[in-house]
Short mmCIF file of C-alpha atoms in Angstrom, two decimals:
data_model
loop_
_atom_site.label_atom_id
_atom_site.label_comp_id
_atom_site.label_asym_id
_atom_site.label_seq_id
_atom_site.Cartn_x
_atom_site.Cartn_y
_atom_site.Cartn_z
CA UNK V 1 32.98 190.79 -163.68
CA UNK V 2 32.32 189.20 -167.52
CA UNK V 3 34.75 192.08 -168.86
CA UNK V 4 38.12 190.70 -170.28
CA UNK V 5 40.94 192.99 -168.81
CA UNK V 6 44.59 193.91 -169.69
CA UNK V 7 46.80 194.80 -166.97
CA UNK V 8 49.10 196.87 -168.48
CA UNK V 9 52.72 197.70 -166.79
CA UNK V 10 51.47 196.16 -163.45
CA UNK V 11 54.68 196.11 -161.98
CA UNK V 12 57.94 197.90 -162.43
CA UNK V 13 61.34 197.52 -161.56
CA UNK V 14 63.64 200.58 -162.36
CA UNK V 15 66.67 198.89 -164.16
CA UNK V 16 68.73 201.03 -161.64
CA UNK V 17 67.65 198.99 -159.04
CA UNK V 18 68.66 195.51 -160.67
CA UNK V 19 72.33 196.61 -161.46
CA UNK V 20 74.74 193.95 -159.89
CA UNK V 21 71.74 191.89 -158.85
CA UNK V 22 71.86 188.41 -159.56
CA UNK V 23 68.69 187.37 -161.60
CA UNK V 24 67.79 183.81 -162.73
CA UNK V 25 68.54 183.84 -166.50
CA UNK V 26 68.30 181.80 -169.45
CA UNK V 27 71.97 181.13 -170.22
CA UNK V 28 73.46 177.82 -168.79
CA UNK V 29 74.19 177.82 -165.38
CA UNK V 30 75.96 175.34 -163.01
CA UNK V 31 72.81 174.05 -162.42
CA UNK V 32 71.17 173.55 -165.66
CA UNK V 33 74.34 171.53 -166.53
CA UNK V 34 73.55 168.95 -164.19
CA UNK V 35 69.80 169.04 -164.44
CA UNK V 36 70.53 168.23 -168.53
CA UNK V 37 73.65 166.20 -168.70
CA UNK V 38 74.55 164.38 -165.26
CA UNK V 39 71.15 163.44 -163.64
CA UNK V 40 69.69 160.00 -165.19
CA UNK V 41 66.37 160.08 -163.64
CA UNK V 42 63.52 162.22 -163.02
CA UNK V 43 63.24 164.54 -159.48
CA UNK V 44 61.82 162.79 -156.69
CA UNK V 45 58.76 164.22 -154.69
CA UNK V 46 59.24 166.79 -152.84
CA UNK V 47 58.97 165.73 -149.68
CA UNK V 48 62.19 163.40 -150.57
CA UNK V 49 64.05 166.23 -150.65
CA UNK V 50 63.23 168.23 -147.42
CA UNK V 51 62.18 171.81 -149.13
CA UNK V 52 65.56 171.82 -150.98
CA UNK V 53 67.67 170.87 -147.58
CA UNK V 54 69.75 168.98 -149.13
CA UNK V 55 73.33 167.89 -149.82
CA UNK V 56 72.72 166.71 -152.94
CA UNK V 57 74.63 168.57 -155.69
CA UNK V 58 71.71 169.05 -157.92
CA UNK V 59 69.55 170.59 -155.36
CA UNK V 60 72.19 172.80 -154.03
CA UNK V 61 72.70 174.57 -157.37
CA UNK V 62 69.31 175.06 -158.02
CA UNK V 63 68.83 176.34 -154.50
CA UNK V 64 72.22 178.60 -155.01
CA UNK V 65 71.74 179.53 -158.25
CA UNK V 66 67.77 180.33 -158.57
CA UNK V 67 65.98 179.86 -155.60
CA UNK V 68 67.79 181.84 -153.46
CA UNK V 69 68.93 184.59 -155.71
CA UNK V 70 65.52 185.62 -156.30
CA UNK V 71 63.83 185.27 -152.53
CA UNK V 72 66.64 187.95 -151.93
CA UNK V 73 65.04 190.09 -154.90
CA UNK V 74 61.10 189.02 -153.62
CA UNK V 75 61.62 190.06 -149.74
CA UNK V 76 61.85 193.78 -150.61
CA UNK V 77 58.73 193.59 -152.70
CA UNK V 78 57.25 192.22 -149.51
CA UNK V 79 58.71 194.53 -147.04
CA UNK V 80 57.15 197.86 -149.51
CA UNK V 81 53.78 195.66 -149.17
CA UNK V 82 53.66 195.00 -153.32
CA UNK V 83 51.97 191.89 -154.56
CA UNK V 84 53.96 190.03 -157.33
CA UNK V 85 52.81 187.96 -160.26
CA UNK V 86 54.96 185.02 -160.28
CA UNK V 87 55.76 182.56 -163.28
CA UNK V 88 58.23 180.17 -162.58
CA UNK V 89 59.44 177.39 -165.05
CA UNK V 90 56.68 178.98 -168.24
CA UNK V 91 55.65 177.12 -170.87
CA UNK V 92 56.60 173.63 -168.99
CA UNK V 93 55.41 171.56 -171.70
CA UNK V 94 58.08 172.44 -174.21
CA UNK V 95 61.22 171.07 -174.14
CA UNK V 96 63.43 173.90 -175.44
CA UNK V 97 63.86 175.25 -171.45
CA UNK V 98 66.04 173.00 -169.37
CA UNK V 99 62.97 172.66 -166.47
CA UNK V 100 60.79 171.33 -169.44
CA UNK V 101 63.11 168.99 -171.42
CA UNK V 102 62.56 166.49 -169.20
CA UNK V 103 58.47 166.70 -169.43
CA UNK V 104 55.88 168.87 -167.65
CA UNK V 105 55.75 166.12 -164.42
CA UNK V 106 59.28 167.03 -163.96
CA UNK V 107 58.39 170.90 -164.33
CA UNK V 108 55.64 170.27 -161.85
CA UNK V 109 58.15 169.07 -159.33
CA UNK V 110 60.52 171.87 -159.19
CA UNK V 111 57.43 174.39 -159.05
CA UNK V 112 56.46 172.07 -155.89
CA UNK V 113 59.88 172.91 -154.84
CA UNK V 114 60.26 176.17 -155.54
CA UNK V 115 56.52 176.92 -153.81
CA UNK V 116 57.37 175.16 -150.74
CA UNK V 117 60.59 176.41 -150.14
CA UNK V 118 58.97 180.13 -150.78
CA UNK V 119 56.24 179.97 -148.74
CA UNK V 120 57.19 178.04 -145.51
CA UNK V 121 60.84 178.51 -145.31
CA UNK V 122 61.07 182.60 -146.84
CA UNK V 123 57.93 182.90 -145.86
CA UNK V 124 57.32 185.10 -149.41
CA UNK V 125 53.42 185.45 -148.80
CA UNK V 126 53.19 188.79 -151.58
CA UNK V 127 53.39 186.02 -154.60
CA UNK V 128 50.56 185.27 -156.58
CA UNK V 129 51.60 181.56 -158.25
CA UNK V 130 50.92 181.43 -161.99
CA UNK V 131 51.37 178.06 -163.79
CA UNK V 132 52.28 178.36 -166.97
CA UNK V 133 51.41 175.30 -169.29
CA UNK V 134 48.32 173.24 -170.57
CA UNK V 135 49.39 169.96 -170.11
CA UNK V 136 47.11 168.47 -167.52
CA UNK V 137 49.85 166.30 -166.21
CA UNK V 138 52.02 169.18 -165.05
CA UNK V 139 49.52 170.94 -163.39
CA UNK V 140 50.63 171.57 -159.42
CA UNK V 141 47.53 171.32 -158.33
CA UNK V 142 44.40 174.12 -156.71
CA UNK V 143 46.57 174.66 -153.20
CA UNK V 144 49.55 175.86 -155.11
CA UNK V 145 47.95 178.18 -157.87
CA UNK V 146 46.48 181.23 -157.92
CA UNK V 147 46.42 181.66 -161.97
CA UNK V 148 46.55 179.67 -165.05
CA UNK V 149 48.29 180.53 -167.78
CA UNK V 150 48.89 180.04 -171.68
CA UNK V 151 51.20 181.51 -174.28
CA UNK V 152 50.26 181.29 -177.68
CA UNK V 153 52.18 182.46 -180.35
CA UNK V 154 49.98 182.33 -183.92
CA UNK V 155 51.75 181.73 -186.70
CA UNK V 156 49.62 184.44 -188.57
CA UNK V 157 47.16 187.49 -187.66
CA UNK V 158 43.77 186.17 -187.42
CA UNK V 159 40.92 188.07 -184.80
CA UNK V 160 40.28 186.46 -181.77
CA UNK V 161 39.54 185.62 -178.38
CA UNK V 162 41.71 182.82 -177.65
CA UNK V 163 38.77 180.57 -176.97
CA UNK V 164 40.08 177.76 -177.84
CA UNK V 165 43.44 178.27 -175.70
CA UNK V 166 41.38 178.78 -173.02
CA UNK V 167 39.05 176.16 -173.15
CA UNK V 168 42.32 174.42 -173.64
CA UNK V 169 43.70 176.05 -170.36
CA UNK V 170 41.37 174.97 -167.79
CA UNK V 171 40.74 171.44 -169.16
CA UNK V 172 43.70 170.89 -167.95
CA UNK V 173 43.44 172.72 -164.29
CA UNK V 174 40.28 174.11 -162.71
CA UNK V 175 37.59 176.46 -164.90
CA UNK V 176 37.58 177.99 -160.69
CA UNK V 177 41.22 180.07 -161.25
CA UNK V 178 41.84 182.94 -162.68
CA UNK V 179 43.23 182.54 -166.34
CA UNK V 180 45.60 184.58 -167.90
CA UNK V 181 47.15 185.24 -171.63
CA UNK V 182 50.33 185.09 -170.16
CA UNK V 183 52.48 186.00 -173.60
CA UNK V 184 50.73 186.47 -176.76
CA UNK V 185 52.46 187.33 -180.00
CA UNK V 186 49.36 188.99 -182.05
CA UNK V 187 46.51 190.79 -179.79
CA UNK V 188 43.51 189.61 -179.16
CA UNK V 189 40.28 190.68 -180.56
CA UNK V 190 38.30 193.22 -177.67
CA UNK V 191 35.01 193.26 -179.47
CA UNK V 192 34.89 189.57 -179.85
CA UNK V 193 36.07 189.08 -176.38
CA UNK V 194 33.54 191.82 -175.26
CA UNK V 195 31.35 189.56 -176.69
CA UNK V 196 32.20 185.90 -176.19
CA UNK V 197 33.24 186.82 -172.33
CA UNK V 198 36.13 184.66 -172.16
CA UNK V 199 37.20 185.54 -168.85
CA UNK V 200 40.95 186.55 -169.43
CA UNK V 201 42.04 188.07 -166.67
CA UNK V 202 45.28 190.25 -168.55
CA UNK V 203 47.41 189.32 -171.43
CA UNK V 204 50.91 190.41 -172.29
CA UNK V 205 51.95 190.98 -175.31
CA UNK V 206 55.88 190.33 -176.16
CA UNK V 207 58.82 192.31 -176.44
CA UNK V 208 61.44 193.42 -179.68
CA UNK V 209 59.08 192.46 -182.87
CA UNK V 210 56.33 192.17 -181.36
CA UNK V 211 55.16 195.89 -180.38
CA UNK V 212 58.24 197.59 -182.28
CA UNK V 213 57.03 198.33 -185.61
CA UNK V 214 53.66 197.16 -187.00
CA UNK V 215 54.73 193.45 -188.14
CA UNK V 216 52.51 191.95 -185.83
CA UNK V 217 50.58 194.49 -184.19
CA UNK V 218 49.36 197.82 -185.92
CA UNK V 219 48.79 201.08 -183.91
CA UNK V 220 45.57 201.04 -184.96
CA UNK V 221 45.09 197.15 -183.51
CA UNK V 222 46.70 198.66 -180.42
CA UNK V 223 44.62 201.69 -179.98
CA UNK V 224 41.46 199.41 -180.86
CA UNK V 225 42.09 196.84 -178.15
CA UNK V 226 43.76 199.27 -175.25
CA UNK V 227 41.05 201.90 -175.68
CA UNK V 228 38.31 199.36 -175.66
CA UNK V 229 35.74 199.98 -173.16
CA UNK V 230 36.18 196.42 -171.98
CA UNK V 231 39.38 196.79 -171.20
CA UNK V 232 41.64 198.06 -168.17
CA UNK V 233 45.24 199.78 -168.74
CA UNK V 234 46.57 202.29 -167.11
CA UNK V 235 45.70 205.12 -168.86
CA UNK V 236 44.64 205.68 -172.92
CA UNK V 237 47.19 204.13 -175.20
CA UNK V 238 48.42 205.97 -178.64
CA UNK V 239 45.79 208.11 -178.35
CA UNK V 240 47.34 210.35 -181.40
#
């Protein structure tokens, strides 16, 4: 179909469920230490590596401290039959994430990781692959994507489509895959996208500022995009 859509609240994980979980984070890990500090050159292929079967130390705190911990977390999204979006290492083109700082090739090789390790040895076949950047050198490559992904943060409101971000987008992958606005700060524009027909599949729109209070997005810019005949949510949005 031409329509853009939003995908609103696909998925849901009941906080109770994640308590005492361990969940990749942000904060430095074991792992990120020696990613930053103590390795002098840049991963080799993946094949060099045998799917993360390795002894060396690098490897085995990724595997330990991401990989692993979140299979454990995927397999029971498999076993109740749910299909899961999956971003791993976003925005790989900026180097304020330790999987980017050493460029978007580098990025591209722990996603190879990650994906092959997933698929053949978990066997995780419920995870749609998004690739998050849109720097044509990091791109994985058609076999391991399902999506492709931007996020755009503007550093004002203006309406849009995110044209440009999306011509952008598959410049640097395949016009074939489905795109998506992965994180967005300000909304886009549904009448302009109802009529450019830039094929967003969903965007997201992110957390704290960003839809709490009106700084970036109004209720009435909320209730104009949501409610849009154009667009898919779950049910109406601020319909008061």
């Amino acid at each position: 179909k031409e329509s853009a859509m939003a995908l609103s609240q696909l998925f849901i994980t009941p906080e109770k469920d994640l308590e005492g979980k361990k969940i990749a984070v942000q904060a430095t890990t074991k792992a990120e230490d020696l990613f930053l500090h103590k390795i002098a050159s840049d991963l080799p292929q993946m094949g060099q590596v045998n799917f993360f079967s390795t002894t060396n130390e690098l490897y085995a705190a990724l595997r330990k401290d991401y990989v692993d911990a979140i299979a454990g977390q995927f397999q029971r999204f498999q076993d109740a039959k749910i299909p899961v979006l999956w971003r791993p290492f976003h925005e790989a083109e900026g180097t304020w994430f330790w999987w980017g700082a050493k460029g978007a090739e580098v990025a591209k090789q722990l996603y190879l990781l990650m994906y092959e390790h997933y698929v053949h040895h978990y066997h995780l076949d419920h995870l749609l692959w998004v690739w998050n950047s849109r720097l044509p050198e990091g791109y994985p490559g058609d076999d391991f994507v399902d999506v492709v992904s931007v996020d755009v943060y503007l550093p004002h409101y203006e309406a849009t489509d995110y044209a440009a971000d999306y011509q952008a987008l598959i410049a640097a992958s395949n016009a074939n895959k489905v795109a998506a606005l992965a994180e967005i700060g300000f909304l886009p524009d549904a009448a302009l996208l109802a009529k450019s027909k830039i094929p967003w599949a969903y965007f997201m729109t992110w957390s704290k500022e960003f839809c709490i209070g009106e700084t970036y997005n109004t209720k009435q810019r909320l209730k104009d995009v949501y409610n849009h005949e154009r667009v898919l949510s779950q049910k109406p949005v601020l319909t008061k």
